[in-house]
Short mmCIF file of C-alpha atoms in Angstrom, two decimals:
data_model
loop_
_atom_site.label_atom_id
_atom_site.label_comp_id
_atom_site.label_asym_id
_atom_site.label_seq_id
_atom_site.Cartn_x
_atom_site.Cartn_y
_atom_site.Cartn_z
CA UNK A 1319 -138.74 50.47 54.12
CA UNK A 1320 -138.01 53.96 54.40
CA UNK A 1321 -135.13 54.97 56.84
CA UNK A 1322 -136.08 55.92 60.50
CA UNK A 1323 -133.64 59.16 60.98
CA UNK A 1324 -135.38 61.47 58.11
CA UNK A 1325 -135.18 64.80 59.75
CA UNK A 1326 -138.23 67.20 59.63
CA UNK A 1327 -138.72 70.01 57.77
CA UNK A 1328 -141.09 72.52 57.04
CA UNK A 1329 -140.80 74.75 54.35
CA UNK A 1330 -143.01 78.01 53.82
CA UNK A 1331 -141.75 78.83 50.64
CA UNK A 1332 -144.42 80.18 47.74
CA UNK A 1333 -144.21 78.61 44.20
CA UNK A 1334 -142.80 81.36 42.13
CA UNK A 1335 -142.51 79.44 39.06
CA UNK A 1336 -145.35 80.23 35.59
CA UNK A 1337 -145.52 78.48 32.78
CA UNK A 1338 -144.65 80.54 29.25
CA UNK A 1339 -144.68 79.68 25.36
CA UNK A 1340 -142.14 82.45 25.16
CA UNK A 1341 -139.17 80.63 26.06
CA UNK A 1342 -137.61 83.74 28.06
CA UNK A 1343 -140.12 84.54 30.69
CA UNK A 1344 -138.95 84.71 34.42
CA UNK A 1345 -140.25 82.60 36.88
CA UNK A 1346 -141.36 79.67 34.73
CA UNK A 1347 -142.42 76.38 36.10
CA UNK A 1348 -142.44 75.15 32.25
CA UNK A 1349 -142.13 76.45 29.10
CA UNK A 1350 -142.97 75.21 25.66
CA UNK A 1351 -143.10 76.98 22.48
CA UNK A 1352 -140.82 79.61 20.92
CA UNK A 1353 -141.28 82.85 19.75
CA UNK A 1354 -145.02 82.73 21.00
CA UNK A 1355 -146.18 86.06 22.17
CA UNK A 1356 -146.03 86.02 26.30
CA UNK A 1357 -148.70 85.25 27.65
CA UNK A 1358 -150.29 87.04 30.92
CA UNK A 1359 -148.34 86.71 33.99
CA UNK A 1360 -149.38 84.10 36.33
CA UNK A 1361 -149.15 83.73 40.44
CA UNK A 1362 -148.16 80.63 42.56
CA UNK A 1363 -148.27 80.68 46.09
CA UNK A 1364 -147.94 78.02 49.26
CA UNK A 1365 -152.09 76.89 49.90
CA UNK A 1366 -152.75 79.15 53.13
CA UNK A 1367 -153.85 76.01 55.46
CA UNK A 1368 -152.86 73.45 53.63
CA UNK A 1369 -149.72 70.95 54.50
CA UNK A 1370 -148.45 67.60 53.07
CA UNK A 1371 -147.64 65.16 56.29
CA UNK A 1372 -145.20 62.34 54.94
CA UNK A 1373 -145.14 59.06 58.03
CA UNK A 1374 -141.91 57.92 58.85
CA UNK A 1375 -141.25 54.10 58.48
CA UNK A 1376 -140.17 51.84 60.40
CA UNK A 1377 -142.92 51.69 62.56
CA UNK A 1378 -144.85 48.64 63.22
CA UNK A 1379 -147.96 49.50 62.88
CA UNK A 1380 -149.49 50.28 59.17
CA UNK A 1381 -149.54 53.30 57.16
CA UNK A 1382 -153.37 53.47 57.80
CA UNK A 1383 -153.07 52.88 61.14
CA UNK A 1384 -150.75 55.41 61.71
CA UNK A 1385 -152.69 57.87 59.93
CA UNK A 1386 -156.28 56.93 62.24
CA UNK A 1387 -153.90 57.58 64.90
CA UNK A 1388 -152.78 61.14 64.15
CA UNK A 1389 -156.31 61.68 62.94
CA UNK A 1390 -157.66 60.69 66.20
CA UNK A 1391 -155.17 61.98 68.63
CA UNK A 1392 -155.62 65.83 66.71
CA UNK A 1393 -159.22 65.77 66.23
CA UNK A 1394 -159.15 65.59 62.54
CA UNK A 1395 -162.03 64.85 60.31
CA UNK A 1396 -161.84 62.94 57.07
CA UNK A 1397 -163.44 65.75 55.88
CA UNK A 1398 -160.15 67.93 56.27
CA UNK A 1399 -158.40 65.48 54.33
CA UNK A 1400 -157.96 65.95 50.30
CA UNK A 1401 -155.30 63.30 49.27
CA UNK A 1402 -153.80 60.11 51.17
CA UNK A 1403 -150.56 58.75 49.31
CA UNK A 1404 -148.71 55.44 49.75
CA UNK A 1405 -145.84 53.52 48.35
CA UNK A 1406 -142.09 54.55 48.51
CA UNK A 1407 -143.57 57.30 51.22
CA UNK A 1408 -146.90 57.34 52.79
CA UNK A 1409 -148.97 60.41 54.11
CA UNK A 1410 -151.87 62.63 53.54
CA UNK A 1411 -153.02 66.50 52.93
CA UNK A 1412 -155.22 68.53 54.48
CA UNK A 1413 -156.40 71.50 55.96
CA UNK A 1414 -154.23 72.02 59.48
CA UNK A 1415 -154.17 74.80 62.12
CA UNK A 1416 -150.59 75.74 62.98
CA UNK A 1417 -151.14 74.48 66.43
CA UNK A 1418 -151.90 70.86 64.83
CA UNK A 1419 -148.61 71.56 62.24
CA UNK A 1420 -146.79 72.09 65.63
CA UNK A 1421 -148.11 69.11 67.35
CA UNK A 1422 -147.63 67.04 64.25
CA UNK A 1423 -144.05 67.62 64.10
CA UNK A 1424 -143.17 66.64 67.49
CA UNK A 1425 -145.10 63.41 67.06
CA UNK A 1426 -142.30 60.58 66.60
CA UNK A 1427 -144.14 59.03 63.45
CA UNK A 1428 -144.01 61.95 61.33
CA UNK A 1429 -141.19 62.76 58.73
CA UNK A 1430 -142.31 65.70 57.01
CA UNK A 1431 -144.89 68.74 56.92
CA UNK A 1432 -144.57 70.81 54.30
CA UNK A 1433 -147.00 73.21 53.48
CA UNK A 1434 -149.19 72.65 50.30
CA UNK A 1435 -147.89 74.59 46.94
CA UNK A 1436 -150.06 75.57 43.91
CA UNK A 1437 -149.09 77.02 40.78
CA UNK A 1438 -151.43 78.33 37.94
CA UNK A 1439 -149.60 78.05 34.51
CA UNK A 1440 -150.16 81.02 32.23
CA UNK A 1441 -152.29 80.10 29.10
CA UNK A 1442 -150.50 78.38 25.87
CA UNK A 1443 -150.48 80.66 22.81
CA UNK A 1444 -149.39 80.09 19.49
CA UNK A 1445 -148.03 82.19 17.08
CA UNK A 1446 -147.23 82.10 13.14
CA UNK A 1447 -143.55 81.96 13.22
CA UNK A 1448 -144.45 78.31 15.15
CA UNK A 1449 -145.62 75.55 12.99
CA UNK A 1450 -147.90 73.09 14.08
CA UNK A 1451 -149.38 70.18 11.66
CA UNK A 1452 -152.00 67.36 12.16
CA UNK A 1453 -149.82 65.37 10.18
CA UNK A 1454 -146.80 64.40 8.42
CA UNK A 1455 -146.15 62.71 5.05
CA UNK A 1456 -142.28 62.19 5.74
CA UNK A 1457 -140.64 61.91 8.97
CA UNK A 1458 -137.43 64.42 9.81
CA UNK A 1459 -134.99 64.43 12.27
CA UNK A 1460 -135.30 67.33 14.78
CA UNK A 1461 -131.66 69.26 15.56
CA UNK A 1462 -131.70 67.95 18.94
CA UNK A 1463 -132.17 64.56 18.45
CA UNK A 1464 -129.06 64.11 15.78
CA UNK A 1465 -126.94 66.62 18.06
CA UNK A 1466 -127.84 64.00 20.52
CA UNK A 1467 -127.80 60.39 19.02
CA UNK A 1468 -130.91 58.70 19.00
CA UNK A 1469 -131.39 54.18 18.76
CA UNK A 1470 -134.17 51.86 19.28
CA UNK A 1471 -135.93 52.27 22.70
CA UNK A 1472 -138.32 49.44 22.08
CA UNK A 1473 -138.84 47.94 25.80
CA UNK A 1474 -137.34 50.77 27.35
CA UNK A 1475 -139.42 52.53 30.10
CA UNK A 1476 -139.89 56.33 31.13
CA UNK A 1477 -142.17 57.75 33.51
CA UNK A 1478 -143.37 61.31 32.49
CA UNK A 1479 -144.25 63.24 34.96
CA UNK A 1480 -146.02 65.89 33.67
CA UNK A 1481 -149.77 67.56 32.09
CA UNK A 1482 -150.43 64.12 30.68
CA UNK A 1483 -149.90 62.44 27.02
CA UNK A 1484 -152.09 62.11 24.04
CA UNK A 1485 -152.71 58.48 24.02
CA UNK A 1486 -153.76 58.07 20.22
CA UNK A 1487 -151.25 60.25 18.84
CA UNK A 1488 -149.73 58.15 15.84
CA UNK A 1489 -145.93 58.95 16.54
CA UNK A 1490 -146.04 57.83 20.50
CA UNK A 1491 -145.62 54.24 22.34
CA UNK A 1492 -147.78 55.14 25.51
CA UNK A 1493 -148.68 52.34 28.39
CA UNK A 1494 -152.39 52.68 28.74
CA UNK A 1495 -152.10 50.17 31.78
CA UNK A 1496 -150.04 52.03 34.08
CA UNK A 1497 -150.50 55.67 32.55
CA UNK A 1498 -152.90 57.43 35.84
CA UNK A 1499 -153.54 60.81 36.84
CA UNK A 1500 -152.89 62.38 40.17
CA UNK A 1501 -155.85 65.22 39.80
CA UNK A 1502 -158.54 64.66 42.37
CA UNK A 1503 -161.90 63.25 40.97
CA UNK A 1504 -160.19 63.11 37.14
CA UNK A 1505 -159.24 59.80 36.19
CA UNK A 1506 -158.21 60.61 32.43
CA UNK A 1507 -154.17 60.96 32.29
CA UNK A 1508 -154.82 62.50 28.40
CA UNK A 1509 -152.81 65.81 27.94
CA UNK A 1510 -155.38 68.62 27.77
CA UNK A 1511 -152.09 71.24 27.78
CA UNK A 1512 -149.57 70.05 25.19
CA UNK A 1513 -146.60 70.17 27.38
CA UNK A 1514 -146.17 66.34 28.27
CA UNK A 1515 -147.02 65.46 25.12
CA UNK A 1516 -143.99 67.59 23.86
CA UNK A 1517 -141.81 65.95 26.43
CA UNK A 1518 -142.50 62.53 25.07
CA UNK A 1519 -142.16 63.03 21.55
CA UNK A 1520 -138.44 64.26 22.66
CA UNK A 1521 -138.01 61.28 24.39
CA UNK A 1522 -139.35 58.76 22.47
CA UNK A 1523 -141.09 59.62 19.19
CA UNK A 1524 -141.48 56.47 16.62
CA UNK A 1525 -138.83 55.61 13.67
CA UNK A 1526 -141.81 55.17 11.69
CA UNK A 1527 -141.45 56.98 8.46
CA UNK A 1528 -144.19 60.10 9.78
CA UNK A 1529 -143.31 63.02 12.13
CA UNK A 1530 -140.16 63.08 13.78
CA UNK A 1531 -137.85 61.18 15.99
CA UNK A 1532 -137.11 60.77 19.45
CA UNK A 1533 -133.95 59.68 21.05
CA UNK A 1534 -135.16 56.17 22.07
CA UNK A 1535 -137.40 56.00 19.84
CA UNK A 1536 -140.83 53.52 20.62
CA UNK A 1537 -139.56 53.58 24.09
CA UNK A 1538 -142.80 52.70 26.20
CA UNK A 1539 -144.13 56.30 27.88
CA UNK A 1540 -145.85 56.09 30.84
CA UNK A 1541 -148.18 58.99 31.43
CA UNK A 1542 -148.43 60.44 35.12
CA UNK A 1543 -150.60 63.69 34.72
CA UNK A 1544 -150.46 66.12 37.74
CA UNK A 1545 -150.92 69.64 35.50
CA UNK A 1546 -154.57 69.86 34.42
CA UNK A 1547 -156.02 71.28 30.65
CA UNK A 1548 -155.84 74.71 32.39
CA UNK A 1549 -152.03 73.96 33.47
CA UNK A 1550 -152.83 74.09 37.35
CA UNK A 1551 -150.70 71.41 39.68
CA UNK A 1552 -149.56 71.28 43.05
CA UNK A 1553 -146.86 69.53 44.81
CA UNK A 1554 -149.03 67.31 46.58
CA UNK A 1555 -150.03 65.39 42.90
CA UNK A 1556 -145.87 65.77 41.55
CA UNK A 1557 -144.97 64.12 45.25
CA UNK A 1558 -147.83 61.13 44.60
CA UNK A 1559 -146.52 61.03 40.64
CA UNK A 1560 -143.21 59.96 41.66
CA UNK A 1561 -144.42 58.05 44.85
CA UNK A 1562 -145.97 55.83 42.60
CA UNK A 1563 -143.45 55.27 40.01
CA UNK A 1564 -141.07 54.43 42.44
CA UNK A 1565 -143.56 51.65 43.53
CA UNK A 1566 -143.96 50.69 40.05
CA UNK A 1567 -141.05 51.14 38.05
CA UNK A 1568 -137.79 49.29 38.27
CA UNK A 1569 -134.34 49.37 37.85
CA UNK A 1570 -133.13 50.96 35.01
CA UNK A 1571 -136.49 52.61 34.25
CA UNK A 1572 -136.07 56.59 33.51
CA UNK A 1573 -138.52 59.47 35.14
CA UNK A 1574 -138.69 62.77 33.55
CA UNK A 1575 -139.44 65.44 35.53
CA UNK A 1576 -139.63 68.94 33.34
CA UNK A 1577 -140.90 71.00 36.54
CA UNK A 1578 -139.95 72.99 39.33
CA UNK A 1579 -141.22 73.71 42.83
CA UNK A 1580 -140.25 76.25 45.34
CA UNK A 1581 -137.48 74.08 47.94
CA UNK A 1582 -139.06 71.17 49.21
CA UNK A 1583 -137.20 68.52 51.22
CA UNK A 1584 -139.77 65.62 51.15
CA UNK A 1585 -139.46 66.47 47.35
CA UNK A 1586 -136.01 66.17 47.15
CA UNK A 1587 -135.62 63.26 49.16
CA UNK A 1588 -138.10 60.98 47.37
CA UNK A 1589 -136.10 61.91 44.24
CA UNK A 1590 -132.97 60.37 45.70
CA UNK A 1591 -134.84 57.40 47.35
CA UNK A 1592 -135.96 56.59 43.38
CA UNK A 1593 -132.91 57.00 41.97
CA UNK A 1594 -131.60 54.89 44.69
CA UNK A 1595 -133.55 52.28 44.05
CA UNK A 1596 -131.49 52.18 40.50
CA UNK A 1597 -133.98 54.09 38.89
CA UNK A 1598 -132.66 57.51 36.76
CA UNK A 1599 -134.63 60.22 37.23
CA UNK A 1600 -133.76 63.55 34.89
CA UNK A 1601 -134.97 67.25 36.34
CA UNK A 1602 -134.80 70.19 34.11
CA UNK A 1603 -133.06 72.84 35.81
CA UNK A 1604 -135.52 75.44 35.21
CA UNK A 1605 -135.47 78.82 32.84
CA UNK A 1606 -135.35 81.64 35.04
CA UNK A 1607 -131.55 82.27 34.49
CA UNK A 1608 -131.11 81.82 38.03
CA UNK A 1609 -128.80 79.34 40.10
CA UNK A 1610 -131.25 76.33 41.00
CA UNK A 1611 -129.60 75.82 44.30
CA UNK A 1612 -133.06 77.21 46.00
CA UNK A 1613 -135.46 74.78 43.68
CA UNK A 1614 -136.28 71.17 44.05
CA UNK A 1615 -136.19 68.82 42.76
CA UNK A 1616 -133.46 70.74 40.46
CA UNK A 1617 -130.76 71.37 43.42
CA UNK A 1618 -130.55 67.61 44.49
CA UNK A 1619 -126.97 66.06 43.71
CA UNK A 1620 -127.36 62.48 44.20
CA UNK A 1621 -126.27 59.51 42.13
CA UNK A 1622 -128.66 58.58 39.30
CA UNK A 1623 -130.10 62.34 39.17
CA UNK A 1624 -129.42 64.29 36.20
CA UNK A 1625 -130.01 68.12 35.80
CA UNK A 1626 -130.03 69.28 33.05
CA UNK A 1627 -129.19 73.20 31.36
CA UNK A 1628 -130.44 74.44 28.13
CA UNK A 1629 -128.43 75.10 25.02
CA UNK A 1630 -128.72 76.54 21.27
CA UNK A 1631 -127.89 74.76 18.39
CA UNK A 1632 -124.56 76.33 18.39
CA UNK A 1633 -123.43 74.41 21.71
CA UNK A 1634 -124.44 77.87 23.74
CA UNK A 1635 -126.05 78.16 27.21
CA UNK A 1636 -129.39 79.57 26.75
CA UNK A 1637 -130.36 83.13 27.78
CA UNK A 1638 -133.18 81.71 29.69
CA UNK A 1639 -131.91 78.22 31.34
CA UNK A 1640 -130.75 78.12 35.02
CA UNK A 1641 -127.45 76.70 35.99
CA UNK A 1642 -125.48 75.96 39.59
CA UNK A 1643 -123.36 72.95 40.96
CA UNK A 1644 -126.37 70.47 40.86
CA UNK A 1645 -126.65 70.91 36.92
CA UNK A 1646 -124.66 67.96 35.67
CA UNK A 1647 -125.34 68.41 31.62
CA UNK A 1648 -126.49 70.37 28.98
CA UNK A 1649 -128.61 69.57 25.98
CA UNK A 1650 -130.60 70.49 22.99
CA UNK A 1651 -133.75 72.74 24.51
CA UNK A 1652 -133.80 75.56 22.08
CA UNK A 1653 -136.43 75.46 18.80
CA UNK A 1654 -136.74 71.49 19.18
CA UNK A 1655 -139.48 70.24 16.96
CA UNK A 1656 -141.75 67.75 18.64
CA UNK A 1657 -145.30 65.82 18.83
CA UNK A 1658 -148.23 67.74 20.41
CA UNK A 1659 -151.77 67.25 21.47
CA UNK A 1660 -153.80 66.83 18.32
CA UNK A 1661 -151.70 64.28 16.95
CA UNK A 1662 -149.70 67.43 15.51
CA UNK A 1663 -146.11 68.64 16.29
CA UNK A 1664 -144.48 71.95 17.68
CA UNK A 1665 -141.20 73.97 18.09
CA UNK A 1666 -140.53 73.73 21.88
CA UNK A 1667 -137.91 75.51 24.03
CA UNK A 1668 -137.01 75.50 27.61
CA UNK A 1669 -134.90 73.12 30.09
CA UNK A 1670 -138.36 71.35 29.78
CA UNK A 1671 -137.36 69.82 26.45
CA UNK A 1672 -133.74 69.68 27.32
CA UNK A 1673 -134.64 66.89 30.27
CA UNK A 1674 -135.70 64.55 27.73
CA UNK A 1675 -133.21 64.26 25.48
CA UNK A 1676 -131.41 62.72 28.55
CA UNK A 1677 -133.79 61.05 29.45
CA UNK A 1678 -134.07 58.86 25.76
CA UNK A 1679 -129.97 58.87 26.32
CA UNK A 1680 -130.52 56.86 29.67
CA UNK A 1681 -133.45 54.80 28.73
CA UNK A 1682 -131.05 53.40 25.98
CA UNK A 1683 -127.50 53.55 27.77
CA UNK A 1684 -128.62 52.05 31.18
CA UNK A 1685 -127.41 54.64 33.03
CA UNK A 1686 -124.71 56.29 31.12
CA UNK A 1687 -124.26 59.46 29.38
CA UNK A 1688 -121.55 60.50 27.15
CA UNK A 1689 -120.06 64.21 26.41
CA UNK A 1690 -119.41 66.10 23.16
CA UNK A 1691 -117.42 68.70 24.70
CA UNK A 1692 -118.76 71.65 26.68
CA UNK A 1693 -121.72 73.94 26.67
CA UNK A 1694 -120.53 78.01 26.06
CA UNK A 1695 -120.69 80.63 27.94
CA UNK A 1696 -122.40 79.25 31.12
CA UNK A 1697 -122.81 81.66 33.58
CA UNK A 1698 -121.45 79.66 36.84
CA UNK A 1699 -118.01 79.22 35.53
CA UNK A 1700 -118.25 75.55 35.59
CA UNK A 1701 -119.43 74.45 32.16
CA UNK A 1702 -121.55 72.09 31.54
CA UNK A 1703 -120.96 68.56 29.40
CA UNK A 1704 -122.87 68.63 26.44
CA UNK A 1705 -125.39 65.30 26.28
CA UNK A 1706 -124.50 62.46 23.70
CA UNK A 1707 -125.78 58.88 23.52
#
């Protein structure tokens, strides 16, 4: 049960994050491949109207009890409501006046209200100085991965977190059972945007002979798509994503979480419920060349959270990767070759492909990683440990 004394917040920050194949963009939420030409720029704001309430626990009464109650004591209609969430937190969003935001925060059941953030990713592009291929006759080992270490993840779990991931593509172990999307009236969790696909080829690509390799490699992927095939999300589906792999996952399990939202406290605080809960959950810091102290879930410092920077094949920081006192390693996020939608593979770089490479390290260590010295020239004067297995 979730602890009585969670404070409330509400937090009326926009989204400023976009989603870029350039790899040096501002403002990006993700960012995939390379050398692509930029694409057009792309707006996120807070929904105008639209809050997340999370229940406090510790009440007696149900989760769907409590929530009749609000609903009846403010006058709202089902109708108002868009998503109800339970598990490790349990709540609903809808549209709210800011008199019933008011009234909703004094009310002793409630934890959180946060208003409602949407972000719409900038289209994918592809260029000719990035390969992609619908197959492989000989498998390689991308830089990353053998900077890295990589072993046998068979059994090993990791909850993705992400746009989805191709199902049938030959070089990926994905859990069709527990795989589920958090997009409204879509049921499919298949990657119609590339980017979670790229994530788990990083993480956990096959030692098969074909394509490439992940870290831990045939480690089991479980697919949690809250970024559609047009690369729109909101925090409402990322806050459900990780709602439910908390109720689902165990111990030593890994979530990867290669996003960013504007600061968000019921964010940030189901993150370090998880990872209390002895799961490891690995946030890419983000690739604005910012400090990530004002971005969640990238600023939380808890045990069992790992944040990680970008770097070059040369052991440098990346141009592009945020840093700050929550980052607590670097790793391989520059030109890293990895599976994509269309059973193919592509050149990805960002903090988005950095994440995973600790996140294979985890699934196989239990908990540990290792350090091969220290990144270059980080910009917060504190530099970061380079990931090893």
């Amino acid at each position: 049960m979730r602890s009585t004394n969670f404070k409330k917040a509400v937090s009326f920050f926009a989204l400023a994050s976009v989603f870029s194949m350039a790899g040096c963009q501002k403002d990006e939420l993700l960012e995939e491949t390379a050398m692509a030409p930029t694409p057009p720029a792309t707006s996120s704001k807070a929904v105008d109207g639209k809050y997340i309430v999370v229940l406090k626990d510790g009440s007696t009464a149900s989760a769907p009890e409590l929530r009749d109650r609000l609903f009846k004591k403010l006058g709202i209609g089902r109708d108002r409501v868009s998503d109800v969430f339970n598990g490790a937190a349990d709540g609903f969003t809808g549209n709210l006046s800011k008199i019933e935001v008011q009234q909703l925060l004094q009310d002793e059941n409630v934890a959180y209200v946060e208003p409602e953030q949407a972000v719409l990713l900038g289209k994918a592009s592809t260029s000719s100085t990035t390969s992609t291929t619908t197959s492989t006759s000989s498998q390689s080992i991308p830089w990353g991965v053998a900077r890295v270490g990589y072993g046998d993840g068979t059994g090993k779990t990791v909850w993705v977190i992400d746009s989805g991931v191709q199902s049938s593509h030959p070089d990926l172990n994905v859990d069709k059972t527990r795989s589920k999307s958090f997009i409204s009236g879509v049921t499919s969790w298949e990657d119609g945007y590339g980017h979670g696909t790229g994530v788990a080829g990083v993480i956990g690509a096959k030692n098969n002979g074909v394509g490439v390799v992940g870290v831990a490699a045939n480690a089991t992927i479980v697919a949690l798509r809250v970024f559609d095939d047009a690369g729109a999300g909101t925090l409402t589906r990322i806050y459900s994503a990780l709602n439910y792999a908390y109720t689902n996952g165990k111990p030593g399990d890994v979530v990867n979480m290669s996003l960013r939202v504007a600061a968000s406290t019921m964010l940030d605080d189901l993150v370090k419920k998880t990872a209390a809960k002895g799961m490891f959950v690995v946030v890419a810091a983000g690739n604005s060349y910012v400090d990530c102290k004002n971005d969640s879930p990238a600023r939380v410092v808890a045990p069992n959270v790992f944040v990680v920077s970008n770097m070059n094949s040369y052991g440098q920081f990346s141009s592009s990767s945020n840093f700050g006192a929550s980052v607590t390693n670097s790793a391989p996020g520059t030109d890293v070759l990895t599976t994509w939608t269309g059973s193919g593979y592509r050149n990805g770089t960002g903090t988005s492909f950095a994440a995973p490479h600790v996140a294979g390290i985890l699934a196989l260590s239990g908990g540990r990683v290792n350090s091969q010295g220290l990144v270059t020239n980080d910009p917060d004067g504190k530099p970061d440990p380079i990931a090893l297995k």
